[in-house]
Amino acid sequence: MLLADEWKDYELIETGDGEKLERWGDIILRRPDPQIIWPKNDKKIWNRADAKYHRSQSGGGNWEYKRKIPNRWTISFEDLKFYIEPTGFKHTGLFPEQAVNWKWMIQKIKKANRPIKVLNLFAYTGGATVAAVYAGAEVCHVDAAKGMVGWAKENVALSGLADRPVRFITDDCMKFVQREIRRGKKYDGIIMDPPSYGRGPNGEIWKIEDSLFNFVQQCMGVLSDNPLFFLINSYTTGFSPTVLGNILKQTIGSKNKGIYSCGEVGIPVTQSGLVLPCGIYGRWENE
């Protein structure tokens, strides 16, 4: 398991009874997490939360505020900066466990010592986009949600990278890749964080178990002749990391030699010493 244990502005303070207590800068949030099936130990520590998210039986939920906090604030991971904002679906706009992948791709891009073009698919608020741009890559950021693309653009500017070469595209990722193939566009690195389930703008249905392999295979059409890396993240319950590794071996591995790795990502819990699993990854990288 790769541990996101180099944060200063983020801390997973405690976990228990389906909840996690997190510090985002100087603001402490209490959010649900279905994987936390062990009990709380020190129950008093949970009173430190500035806000708590309550799920609704009908979907979504709402925040209960113990004190007034900003609608949005900033945290940093090393030189990278991000806006944090509690949303109606419990998320904050950032997945801190992905710092392990940000550091990996920064190192890969910087060591390549050549111009690198990166395609970030299902790119959300652009954590990986900020990292790749910071490392010196030219990035194409694609997500179907206009609000998330706008947020990503703000994150890039917040990190002082607004003058770097980034394209922000609001589109269905599969349709965008198909058009890039027809245009003859190529990328040296591809990142994707596909949802478990989703619908495209015209009612297209995405089910990760039915669609992922074919989509990765399709992405081979935009991969350059000298690719640097391919990264797949997943938060789909029940998926083994080996599934992602196998997909990469049967797609990019059929044409390119390289190194494969797959596994879990996690965050250490300060109070208990436990580790909270936070999804899986599959990587291919050139030799």
XYZ file of C-alpha atoms in Angstrom:
287
model
C 0.000 0.000 0.000
C 1.187 3.499 -0.862
C 0.719 5.894 2.061
C -0.039 9.586 1.646
C 1.972 10.462 4.746
C 3.787 13.640 3.668
C 0.973 16.146 4.197
C 1.271 19.152 6.509
C -1.999 20.930 5.668
C -4.091 17.755 5.828
C -4.409 15.232 8.657
C -6.665 12.222 9.201
C -7.081 12.642 12.951
C -9.328 9.706 13.866
C -11.764 7.155 12.441
C -14.613 5.053 13.826
C -18.280 4.073 13.489
C -18.456 4.943 9.812
C -16.897 8.401 10.169
C -13.568 10.147 9.734
C -12.288 13.278 11.472
C -10.026 15.331 9.208
C -8.047 18.539 9.476
C -7.978 20.606 6.283
C -5.609 23.459 7.080
C -6.965 24.778 10.390
C -10.541 23.567 9.806
C -11.721 20.186 11.100
C -14.441 18.267 9.262
C -16.353 15.139 10.210
C -17.470 13.026 7.225
C -18.919 9.543 6.650
C -16.855 6.725 5.157
C -18.439 3.298 4.533
C -15.162 1.404 4.983
C -14.777 2.467 8.608
C -16.561 -0.429 10.296
C -14.571 -0.369 13.554
C -15.778 1.538 16.653
C -14.681 4.933 17.924
C -12.157 4.892 20.747
C -11.812 8.426 22.132
C -15.293 9.856 21.588
C -14.431 13.267 23.034
C -12.011 14.054 20.219
C -14.928 14.150 17.763
C -16.227 17.294 19.442
C -13.335 19.155 17.820
C -15.144 19.118 14.459
C -16.060 22.525 13.037
C -18.610 20.910 10.718
C -20.272 17.503 10.355
C -21.840 15.991 7.257
C -25.185 14.201 7.662
C -26.380 11.815 4.981
C -29.987 12.013 3.807
C -32.104 8.887 3.339
C -33.153 10.238 -0.054
C -29.590 10.824 -1.260
C -27.099 13.618 -0.742
C -27.087 15.298 2.637
C -26.196 18.480 4.471
C -23.531 20.042 6.666
C -24.081 20.941 10.318
C -21.759 23.774 11.374
C -20.471 24.076 14.943
C -18.904 27.444 14.115
C -18.785 29.736 11.120
C -16.134 28.664 8.622
C -15.251 30.064 5.177
C -17.222 28.822 2.186
C -13.849 28.040 0.622
C -10.245 28.044 1.807
C -6.794 27.020 0.593
C -4.443 24.188 1.521
C -1.011 23.276 0.152
C 0.865 20.105 -0.624
C 4.490 21.161 -0.971
C 4.386 23.752 -3.821
C 0.883 22.798 -4.994
C -2.174 24.721 -3.793
C -5.846 23.757 -3.848
C -9.206 25.254 -2.977
C -11.219 23.276 -0.414
C -14.991 23.643 -0.306
C -17.510 21.401 1.529
C -20.065 20.259 -1.081
C -23.586 18.882 -0.815
C -22.300 15.377 -1.535
C -19.806 15.293 1.399
C -16.757 15.861 -0.808
C -14.328 18.759 -0.385
C -12.920 18.981 -3.918
C -9.722 17.068 -3.186
C -8.690 13.459 -2.521
C -5.567 13.807 -0.333
C -4.508 10.186 -0.823
C -3.715 11.046 -4.451
C -0.622 12.934 -3.278
C 1.292 9.664 -3.723
C 0.437 9.706 -7.436
C 1.164 13.429 -7.782
C 4.706 12.900 -6.464
C 5.219 9.912 -8.753
C 4.163 11.726 -11.922
C 6.124 14.868 -11.018
C 9.247 12.747 -10.721
C 8.533 10.925 -13.997
C 7.908 14.133 -15.952
C 10.935 15.963 -14.579
C 13.266 13.005 -15.178
C 12.047 12.545 -18.768
C 14.109 15.587 -19.800
C 11.939 16.137 -22.893
C 8.611 17.824 -23.692
C 5.765 15.762 -22.216
C 2.077 15.965 -23.091
C -0.384 14.570 -20.526
C -4.077 13.733 -20.932
C -6.052 13.790 -17.671
C -9.457 12.084 -18.070
C -12.363 12.222 -15.573
C -10.090 14.902 -14.167
C -12.387 16.362 -11.461
C -10.907 19.489 -9.786
C -7.479 18.874 -11.236
C -5.181 17.600 -8.502
C -3.215 15.575 -11.061
C -3.448 18.401 -13.593
C -1.813 20.836 -11.162
C 0.933 18.291 -10.414
C 1.677 17.551 -14.070
C 1.679 21.221 -15.076
C 3.938 22.049 -12.127
C 6.377 19.361 -13.310
C 6.578 21.024 -16.717
C 4.119 19.008 -18.808
C 1.609 20.339 -21.300
C -1.766 19.091 -20.041
C -5.216 18.478 -21.482
C -7.788 18.336 -18.647
C -11.123 16.683 -19.502
C -14.236 16.294 -17.354
C -17.957 16.230 -18.170
C -18.879 18.552 -15.269
C -18.484 22.228 -16.130
C -18.226 23.233 -12.458
C -15.374 20.811 -11.809
C -13.460 22.050 -14.859
C -13.841 25.615 -13.600
C -12.591 24.578 -10.173
C -9.572 22.897 -11.750
C -8.756 26.057 -13.682
C -8.851 28.008 -10.410
C -6.529 25.460 -8.745
C -3.981 25.809 -11.552
C -4.058 29.597 -11.182
C -3.879 29.336 -7.375
C -0.599 27.424 -7.720
C 0.820 30.215 -9.876
C 0.659 28.139 -13.063
C -1.964 30.028 -15.076
C 0.557 30.897 -17.788
C 1.460 27.234 -18.391
C 0.067 25.250 -21.375
C -3.215 23.698 -20.189
C -6.380 22.971 -22.156
C -9.555 22.715 -20.070
C -12.243 20.678 -21.832
C -15.823 20.099 -20.649
C -16.864 16.960 -22.502
C -17.659 13.268 -22.315
C -14.253 11.608 -21.966
C -14.937 8.758 -24.381
C -16.198 11.049 -27.115
C -13.269 13.397 -26.593
C -10.747 10.565 -26.996
C -12.505 9.437 -30.191
C -12.165 12.947 -31.631
C -8.516 13.197 -30.597
C -7.833 9.936 -32.435
C -9.403 11.373 -35.590
C -7.331 14.556 -35.170
C -4.150 12.535 -34.805
C -3.347 13.996 -31.357
C -0.877 12.095 -29.176
C -0.002 12.138 -25.476
C 3.006 10.793 -23.579
C 1.129 10.284 -20.313
C -2.480 9.366 -19.621
C -4.246 9.645 -16.254
C -7.782 8.486 -15.620
C -10.023 8.302 -12.569
C -13.169 6.707 -13.999
C -16.420 6.596 -12.010
C -18.101 3.333 -11.092
C -21.245 4.456 -12.891
C -22.225 7.482 -14.903
C -24.262 8.914 -17.756
C -22.990 10.947 -20.674
C -24.638 14.157 -21.917
C -26.766 12.198 -24.391
C -27.756 9.409 -22.035
C -24.705 7.206 -22.637
C -24.284 4.734 -19.781
C -20.872 4.080 -18.216
C -20.462 0.990 -16.041
C -16.846 0.525 -15.081
C -16.978 -3.277 -15.250
C -18.392 -3.133 -18.789
C -16.626 -0.052 -20.152
C -13.157 0.292 -18.625
C -11.199 -2.228 -20.685
C -12.577 -0.996 -24.004
C -11.926 2.613 -23.046
C -8.309 1.942 -22.042
C -7.892 0.050 -25.311
C -9.311 3.054 -27.150
C -6.840 5.352 -25.383
C -4.014 3.476 -27.077
C -4.998 5.471 -30.153
C -3.841 8.729 -28.537
C -0.712 7.347 -26.858
C 2.566 8.548 -28.349
C 5.218 6.256 -29.820
C 7.423 6.940 -26.795
C 4.966 6.959 -23.856
C 6.041 7.883 -20.346
C 3.248 6.535 -18.124
C -0.351 5.386 -17.846
C -2.154 5.713 -14.504
C -5.612 4.392 -13.583
C -7.228 5.240 -10.246
C -10.397 3.584 -8.980
C -12.681 3.890 -5.977
C -15.038 1.127 -7.113
C -15.949 -1.134 -4.196
C -14.861 -4.728 -4.711
C -12.334 -4.028 -7.473
C -8.934 -5.644 -6.925
C -5.823 -3.638 -7.877
C -4.764 -6.647 -9.959
C -7.730 -5.954 -12.256
C -6.169 -2.614 -13.205
C -2.760 -4.208 -13.645
C -4.205 -6.883 -15.912
C -5.978 -4.284 -18.057
C -2.747 -2.346 -18.531
C -0.805 -5.503 -19.426
C -3.335 -6.420 -22.100
C -3.502 -2.930 -23.607
C -0.396 -0.793 -23.361
C 1.660 -3.868 -22.541
C 0.864 -5.470 -25.880
C 2.934 -2.800 -27.673
C 5.284 -1.322 -25.082
C 7.858 -2.681 -22.702
C 7.722 -1.215 -19.246
C 7.157 -1.643 -15.524
C 3.773 -2.451 -14.002
C 2.609 -1.831 -10.470
C -0.746 -1.907 -8.754
C -2.040 -1.710 -5.220
C -3.962 0.311 -2.682
C -3.508 3.899 -1.573
C -4.148 4.868 2.018
C -3.838 7.550 4.679
C -2.400 6.969 8.177
C -4.660 7.823 11.124
C -2.896 10.025 13.673
C -4.661 8.978 16.887
C -5.034 5.234 16.411
C -2.077 4.396 14.179
C -4.435 2.614 11.769
C -4.404 3.104 8.004
C -7.558 4.031 6.091
C -7.665 2.422 2.605
C -8.684 4.988 0.002
C -8.942 3.266 -3.366
C -6.647 1.438 -5.743
C -4.263 2.253 -8.574
C -2.680 0.616 -11.603
C 0.442 2.050 -13.224
C 2.482 1.414 -16.314
C 5.726 3.333 -16.730
C 8.494 3.166 -19.294
C 11.786 1.581 -18.377
